[in-house]
Each structure stands twice: as C-alpha cells, then as structure tokens.
Amino acid sequence: MRGSGIFSRGNVPFRSINIHVHIRGLSLASLPRPRTTPSVSIRSLSYTRTIMAPRDPSTLANYGEWLTKHTTVNFNVNFEKQRLEGSVLLELESLTDGKSQEVILDTNHLSVLSVKGNSTDLQWTLKDRVAPLGSPLHVSLPQGVPPGEVLKLDIAVETTKDCVGLQWMTPAQTGNKKHPYVYSQCQAILARSIFPCQDTPDVKSTFSFNITSPLPVVASGVPVSSETQDGDKKLFRFEQKVPIPAYLFALASGDLETASIGKRSVVSTGPEALQDAKWELEEHMDKFLEVAEKLVFDYQWGPYNVLVLPPSFAYGGMENPIFTFATPTIISGDRQNVDVIAHELSHSWSGNLVGCASWEHFWLNEGWTTYLERRIGAVLHGEPQFGFSSIIGWKALEDSVNLLGAEHEFTKLIINHKGVDPDDAFSSVPYEKGFHFLYYLDRLVGREHFDKFIPHYFRTWARKSLDSYEFKQTFLDFFNNYGNEEIKQKIAQIPWEERFYTPGLPPKPEFDTAYVDSCLALAEKWKQADYQPSPKDLESFNANQVLVFLQAVQDFSTPLSVERSNLLGTTYNFSSSKNVELKSAYYLIALTAGDRSVLPGVVDLVASVGRMKYVRPLYRKLNQLDRDLAVKTFTENKDFYPSTTKGQLAKDLGLK
C-alpha cells in the first residue's frame, strides 16, 4: 500500500512513499533511502519499508516504482554506419502494488524501434526532449504489476549519429591506421544514448553482454565462451555478476591484442602499442592490487585489466569494471604516470562497489578514490609520497576554484544538480576537496583508527549507493560505538554542514614536503633574472618532482619573460618530452609568457591528445594569446574529440 509523508532534506522538502512488497527477490540495498535509516519490520514473507522518492535530479526514470534487476544488451557493431544495432532486455521489479501503470526510462538521441513486455507488444512513446536529460521513454502498463514481480521489457534500439556515449574512429584515426574503432564513455549520464535505462548511480543491476563485431571486443564483464557467426563476424559474450549502475556499462571494439601484466591482469591495446604498454604497466600492477586489498579487503571483480585507448580519450582513466579504460598518455616510457592505474583500481571499491546515489554527491566516489590512491602510493614509494601527491592535488584544486570562482556552486562538496548537466560540473573539486575532507577525518580520529573504519564502510555499503548524509551517519555510528571516549568527543565537533556546503577551498593542512623542497628551491632560483640553468638541475628529480617545479613556476606573481621561458624549454628539453604531463605544463608557462615559438608544438599536442586535463587549459591559454589560432585549431580537430571534450572546449572558447 502506498501513503505519503514529508521530511526535509537540507532545506528542500521531499516526499516519502510507504511501499508494502513481498520480500522475494527484492534487493533492499538497491532502493533509494532517506538520510536516516528507516525502521524495517519483517512479517513472514513480506516487509514494510519507507523509501524516498527518487533522489537523483539527473534522471527522468521512475526508479522509485520499478527497479532494474538485470540488463541484457544484444548489439551488432556496425562500423560502416557507425551504429550499434540490436536490443536491450531490462528485468524490472515492481516496487508498488500495481499502482504504477507505466515504466519511464532515460533515453537521449536514441532510436527506439519497438517495446515488448513479457513477449507482448506494449504501447510506448518518446516524450519531448528535456535538456540536458534527454527524451524519456514512457511504456504503458494499464493493469500495473503486482509487487515483487519482474517485468521483462525487450526494447529494440539503434544508436544514432548524435549518440554522445560512443566515439567512432576511422582507420586513419587509430594507431596503425588499419581498422576502425569504437569505444563507449557513459559517465555521467551518457548510457541513455546507447540503450534505454534507469540512468542513475542510485540503481545497480547485473549485466549480460552479447556483442557481435568483426573485430575483437572488450566490455565491463567477465568473458564467457563465444562462437563465430555471420561469416567474418564473431559473437563476444560477457557476464557482470556484481550489480553496477548504467554508467559503468562499457564496450570497445577494434584491432586489439592482449598481453599479461600481472597474475590477475592483462593489457589490451593496438598491436603497434602493445609492448610499450606491457612494459609500462607490468612492474606495478600486482603491487597495486596487493596494497589495495590490504587497505580495504579482497578485490571483488575477478580479473583486473587495462584497455589503453586511442589518444582522443577524454580522461586519464575510466573505472569500468574488469577493464579500466585508460589514456595512452600514461604510456610515457618512464613509468612515471602509472599512478592513474592506482586511482582507477581504487574505484573497484569506491565508486564501483560502493557509489554515490547521485552526481550531487560525486565526492563519495572521487574523494575516496583519491584518498586510497595516495595511501597506495605511500606504501609503494614511501610515506612522503602521500604529502607529495597531496601538494600536486592542492594546486589542481586551487586552479579549479580560481577558474570557477570561490563562491561558485560547483566548488561545494555537495552540488545542486537540478537542471545541470553533470559534465558541466566536472572539475578537480570532488577529487581534491573530497580527499581533504576524508584526510581531515583521518587526522581527527587518528590513522590507526581510521584504518579500521575503511573496511567497515565498504562492507556496510557494498553493492549499494549512498548520499553524503548516509556517509555521515555511518561514520558517526562506527566511532560512537567504537569504545573510545576521546574520539567520541572529537567527532561530536565535526562541522558537517560547513564541510558539505561551504564553497571555495577547504582549510589547508600541513603537508610533508620532503619530496617537494628541492623542487621549490629550484623554482626560487628561476625568480632571479640572472640564474643560469643547467640540464643537471633536474637529474635527481622524478617526473612528478619536475611537475611540481613547473607548477611552482606557473604560480609566479610575475610570469617569466619570453626569453626566460624559451630558456626554460630549451635547457630542460621539455618540448621533445614523451611525457605529456610535463610537456603541457611547460606549454602553459610559455603561453603565459607570450612565447609564440611554442605555438606549433601546442597545436600539435591539442590535435593529438583528447585528455581534458591537458587540452582544456592549453586551449584557454592559447585563446588568450591568439584567439584566431585557438578557434581554427578547435574547428579543424573537433571531430577528433569525444563529445564531452568537444562540448567543454566549445564552452571554454565561447562557441557554445
């Protein structure tokens, strides 16, 4: 039976829904929750539970009435038309007593051909598009469905030329230029452009993948036996038995070869790049896994693999289960950028196993992951590495706050996403401000005690989604019952609301500067106009120390002159570096100085790399120095970039 009540969430009233359903097959963990844990009464084979109306503003799906239990995707990869063609079978459990007479699913620029329910044709309609969320698919069920029963919706679909979740590449855009390529990127709300779904991190389902392609396929599931069909095409099958949200749906198909990089891991990439990728990753992969498991608990997903994508990929990595999708910029020939893999691996616990209920609470994914990444780095590289990485991260946080403005909504830990495209809010803030909140809690209770909370938190919320207030309650419950009166008194003073909702920079802690002091000392020398540099200046530095040095130079109150900037580049040979992190950091200094001699190199870099971390700052600086060249370069290369990068660059350049 359904009734209603009112409770408040922040300053916004939300309605609760009382639902009485049979316990058979229902996952309590996957249901939306209010901030406080409701009472649950168990009576024979049924239960009564108060659940909150859908709490994710970035979905149009009525997931408070229907819950996706399993998703089966059946797709043919059509490289000629640059389309995925096929169907999706959604197994939806009814959460009401037949009162819900329609299923509403998210779609965006998607061609829906037919909808069947339990093998019977159903009436359906695509409603008008609601920007930025897409066009909701309404499926009519006049008789409703009894509570606890599963409705199987079989939906025939094709992706379209406007699909924002897929990046299609011609052979000329790939490494060896022999075959076409396609890969998906569904975070944050792009899965709905590939198949109708409840496209919210608040809903998780198991997945089956049946992908037919003429080229090898990887996906976010464990491979199972495949069989050849239709001549040169092959059916590739995968199963994901750990429930995941729609944004972790992933596939890629192209000219891929695979090599072992660890006891549980392989790397896949183009044949021309395979050996370099293998060398770059094999030294650290097993170590990353071993340290992470000691810090949290055993890895839950089976194999952990890495797909090194073509260079247009927008991110450093995407934590798709089983196969992390990674930027080729980590393959720098010096093993200095592989900590990206430590970050993506950490997502196997934070984000993938335990995730935010909506993108408003994205810090629960990225703050935790950044924290775990730095803990892994400290074990492998020495305790000062934790502070060293934190200093680099603080600089990124300062840059984001300065760019957005210290009072901007997007600099809060919890962001209001009503009417907001989550991609527009993307920055280093949830990563670094989230990290600093967790690091504050770590220091407050003490590392020894916080380390006991880490596995408790991930076990408590495994295979579930939560918001910031549920995190708060979990933390307080753990330490209030921990048996340590001193800690109990300390946590009573935590300014939760201030930490969640104050914009701008958080309080800055004292960092361990052991790995940084020499970098900053060299930067101080460059403030002297008569300093004569030598290549030997950097001989004792690793790549990250060089980066800290360059970031310190970027922060000079008086930029380097054109001559001094040019001297910096030629002395240390940055322009010819294979390390894109260092090359881009140097180019930012040169562009700020007005050194036009680097313009060809800058254009070459932004035309060959799609990672937003590099191309967005470079385009912004290039736009300040030579707008015509910036716009011309973007126009000529916009089809190289995935949709997320393209859209953000257009905004940066004032073209959108």
PDB file of N, CA, C and O in Angstrom, residues 2 23 92 105-106 119 156 221 279 307 317 333 349 382 401 419 510 522 577 589 635 644:
ATOM      1  N   ARG A   2       0.437   2.270  -0.629  1.00  0.00           N
ATOM      2  CA  ARG A   2       1.257   3.469  -0.707  1.00  0.00           C
ATOM      3  C   ARG A   2       0.549   4.633  -0.032  1.00  0.00           C
ATOM      4  O   ARG A   2      -0.589   4.955  -0.338  1.00  0.00           O
ATOM      5  N   ILE A  23       9.000  -9.949  -0.065  1.00  0.00           N
ATOM      6  CA  ILE A  23      10.453  -9.908   0.084  1.00  0.00           C
ATOM      7  C   ILE A  23      11.156 -10.683  -1.019  1.00  0.00           C
ATOM      8  O   ILE A  23      12.335 -10.496  -1.265  1.00  0.00           O
ATOM      9  N   LEU A  92      12.741  -5.695 -14.737  1.00  0.00           N
ATOM     10  CA  LEU A  92      12.350  -4.644 -13.800  1.00  0.00           C
ATOM     11  C   LEU A  92      11.420  -5.201 -12.740  1.00  0.00           C
ATOM     12  O   LEU A  92      10.382  -5.794 -13.061  1.00  0.00           O
ATOM     13  N   LEU A 105      11.815   5.390 -18.675  1.00  0.00           N
ATOM     14  CA  LEU A 105      13.250   5.137 -18.813  1.00  0.00           C
ATOM     15  C   LEU A 105      13.936   6.331 -19.455  1.00  0.00           C
ATOM     16  O   LEU A 105      13.321   7.095 -20.201  1.00  0.00           O
ATOM     17  N   ASP A 106      15.219   6.470 -19.179  1.00  0.00           N
ATOM     18  CA  ASP A 106      16.019   7.530 -19.789  1.00  0.00           C
ATOM     19  C   ASP A 106      16.457   7.131 -21.187  1.00  0.00           C
ATOM     20  O   ASP A 106      16.904   5.993 -21.411  1.00  0.00           O
ATOM     21  N   SER A 119       7.166 -10.562 -23.734  1.00  0.00           N
ATOM     22  CA  SER A 119       6.932 -11.042 -25.110  1.00  0.00           C
ATOM     23  C   SER A 119       5.678 -10.486 -25.765  1.00  0.00           C
ATOM     24  O   SER A 119       5.317 -10.902 -26.865  1.00  0.00           O
ATOM     25  N   ALA A 156      13.856  -2.893 -28.789  1.00  0.00           N
ATOM     26  CA  ALA A 156      14.713  -2.851 -29.975  1.00  0.00           C
ATOM     27  C   ALA A 156      15.193  -1.419 -30.192  1.00  0.00           C
ATOM     28  O   ALA A 156      14.384  -0.485 -30.196  1.00  0.00           O
ATOM     29  N   GLY A 221      32.529  -6.738 -18.269  1.00  0.00           N
ATOM     30  CA  GLY A 221      32.091  -8.011 -17.736  1.00  0.00           C
ATOM     31  C   GLY A 221      33.176  -9.051 -17.945  1.00  0.00           C
ATOM     32  O   GLY A 221      34.168  -8.808 -18.644  1.00  0.00           O
ATOM     33  N   TRP A 279      55.264  -3.049 -20.975  1.00  0.00           N
ATOM     34  CA  TRP A 279      56.430  -2.635 -20.182  1.00  0.00           C
ATOM     35  C   TRP A 279      56.045  -1.576 -19.151  1.00  0.00           C
ATOM     36  O   TRP A 279      56.493  -1.623 -18.000  1.00  0.00           O
ATOM     37  N   LEU A 307      42.530  -1.425 -20.669  1.00  0.00           N
ATOM     38  CA  LEU A 307      42.459  -1.154 -22.104  1.00  0.00           C
ATOM     39  C   LEU A 307      43.073   0.214 -22.349  1.00  0.00           C
ATOM     40  O   LEU A 307      42.572   1.225 -21.837  1.00  0.00           O
ATOM     41  N   GLY A 317      41.600   8.015 -17.008  1.00  0.00           N
ATOM     42  CA  GLY A 317      41.115   6.651 -16.998  1.00  0.00           C
ATOM     43  C   GLY A 317      39.641   6.639 -16.665  1.00  0.00           C
ATOM     44  O   GLY A 317      39.107   7.603 -16.106  1.00  0.00           O
ATOM     45  N   GLY A 333      56.917   5.944 -21.327  1.00  0.00           N
ATOM     46  CA  GLY A 333      58.261   5.397 -21.458  1.00  0.00           C
ATOM     47  C   GLY A 333      59.113   5.536 -20.216  1.00  0.00           C
ATOM     48  O   GLY A 333      60.294   5.173 -20.240  1.00  0.00           O
ATOM     49  N   TRP A 349      36.598  -0.392  -5.374  1.00  0.00           N
ATOM     50  CA  TRP A 349      35.899  -0.320  -4.094  1.00  0.00           C
ATOM     51  C   TRP A 349      35.058   0.957  -4.017  1.00  0.00           C
ATOM     52  O   TRP A 349      33.867   0.903  -3.741  1.00  0.00           O
ATOM     53  N   GLY A 382      57.036   5.292  -0.352  1.00  0.00           N
ATOM     54  CA  GLY A 382      57.465   5.942   0.880  1.00  0.00           C
ATOM     55  C   GLY A 382      56.401   6.907   1.378  1.00  0.00           C
ATOM     56  O   GLY A 382      55.690   7.528   0.591  1.00  0.00           O
ATOM     57  N   VAL A 401      39.213  26.203  -8.348  1.00  0.00           N
ATOM     58  CA  VAL A 401      38.482  27.226  -7.597  1.00  0.00           C
ATOM     59  C   VAL A 401      38.710  28.606  -8.215  1.00  0.00           C
ATOM     60  O   VAL A 401      37.776  29.410  -8.341  1.00  0.00           O
ATOM     61  N   GLY A 419      18.642  20.752 -13.051  1.00  0.00           N
ATOM     62  CA  GLY A 419      18.792  21.464 -14.315  1.00  0.00           C
ATOM     63  C   GLY A 419      20.212  21.561 -14.810  1.00  0.00           C
ATOM     64  O   GLY A 419      20.497  22.299 -15.754  1.00  0.00           O
ATOM     65  N   GLU A 510      48.889  20.925   6.899  1.00  0.00           N
ATOM     66  CA  GLU A 510      50.339  20.900   6.719  1.00  0.00           C
ATOM     67  C   GLU A 510      50.712  19.609   6.003  1.00  0.00           C
ATOM     68  O   GLU A 510      50.329  18.522   6.432  1.00  0.00           O
ATOM     69  N   LEU A 522      64.464  25.029  -6.578  1.00  0.00           N
ATOM     70  CA  LEU A 522      64.851  25.328  -7.961  1.00  0.00           C
ATOM     71  C   LEU A 522      63.948  26.403  -8.551  1.00  0.00           C
ATOM     72  O   LEU A 522      64.424  27.300  -9.272  1.00  0.00           O
ATOM     73  N   SER A 577      59.772  16.054 -24.859  1.00  0.00           N
ATOM     74  CA  SER A 577      59.457  15.019 -23.877  1.00  0.00           C
ATOM     75  C   SER A 577      58.307  14.145 -24.359  1.00  0.00           C
ATOM     76  O   SER A 577      57.356  14.621 -24.983  1.00  0.00           O
ATOM     77  N   ILE A 589      53.293  27.562 -19.245  1.00  0.00           N
ATOM     78  CA  ILE A 589      54.228  28.632 -18.860  1.00  0.00           C
ATOM     79  C   ILE A 589      54.591  29.474 -20.076  1.00  0.00           C
ATOM     80  O   ILE A 589      54.599  30.713 -20.026  1.00  0.00           O
ATOM     81  N   THR A 635      38.278  24.000 -34.538  1.00  0.00           N
ATOM     82  CA  THR A 635      37.391  23.699 -35.659  1.00  0.00           C
ATOM     83  C   THR A 635      37.942  22.561 -36.507  1.00  0.00           C
ATOM     84  O   THR A 635      37.208  21.665 -36.935  1.00  0.00           O
ATOM     85  N   THR A 644      32.156  14.774 -24.841  1.00  0.00           N
ATOM     86  CA  THR A 644      32.371  15.526 -23.602  1.00  0.00           C
ATOM     87  C   THR A 644      33.451  16.580 -23.791  1.00  0.00           C
ATOM     88  O   THR A 644      33.273  17.748 -23.433  1.00  0.00           O
TER      89      THR A 644
END
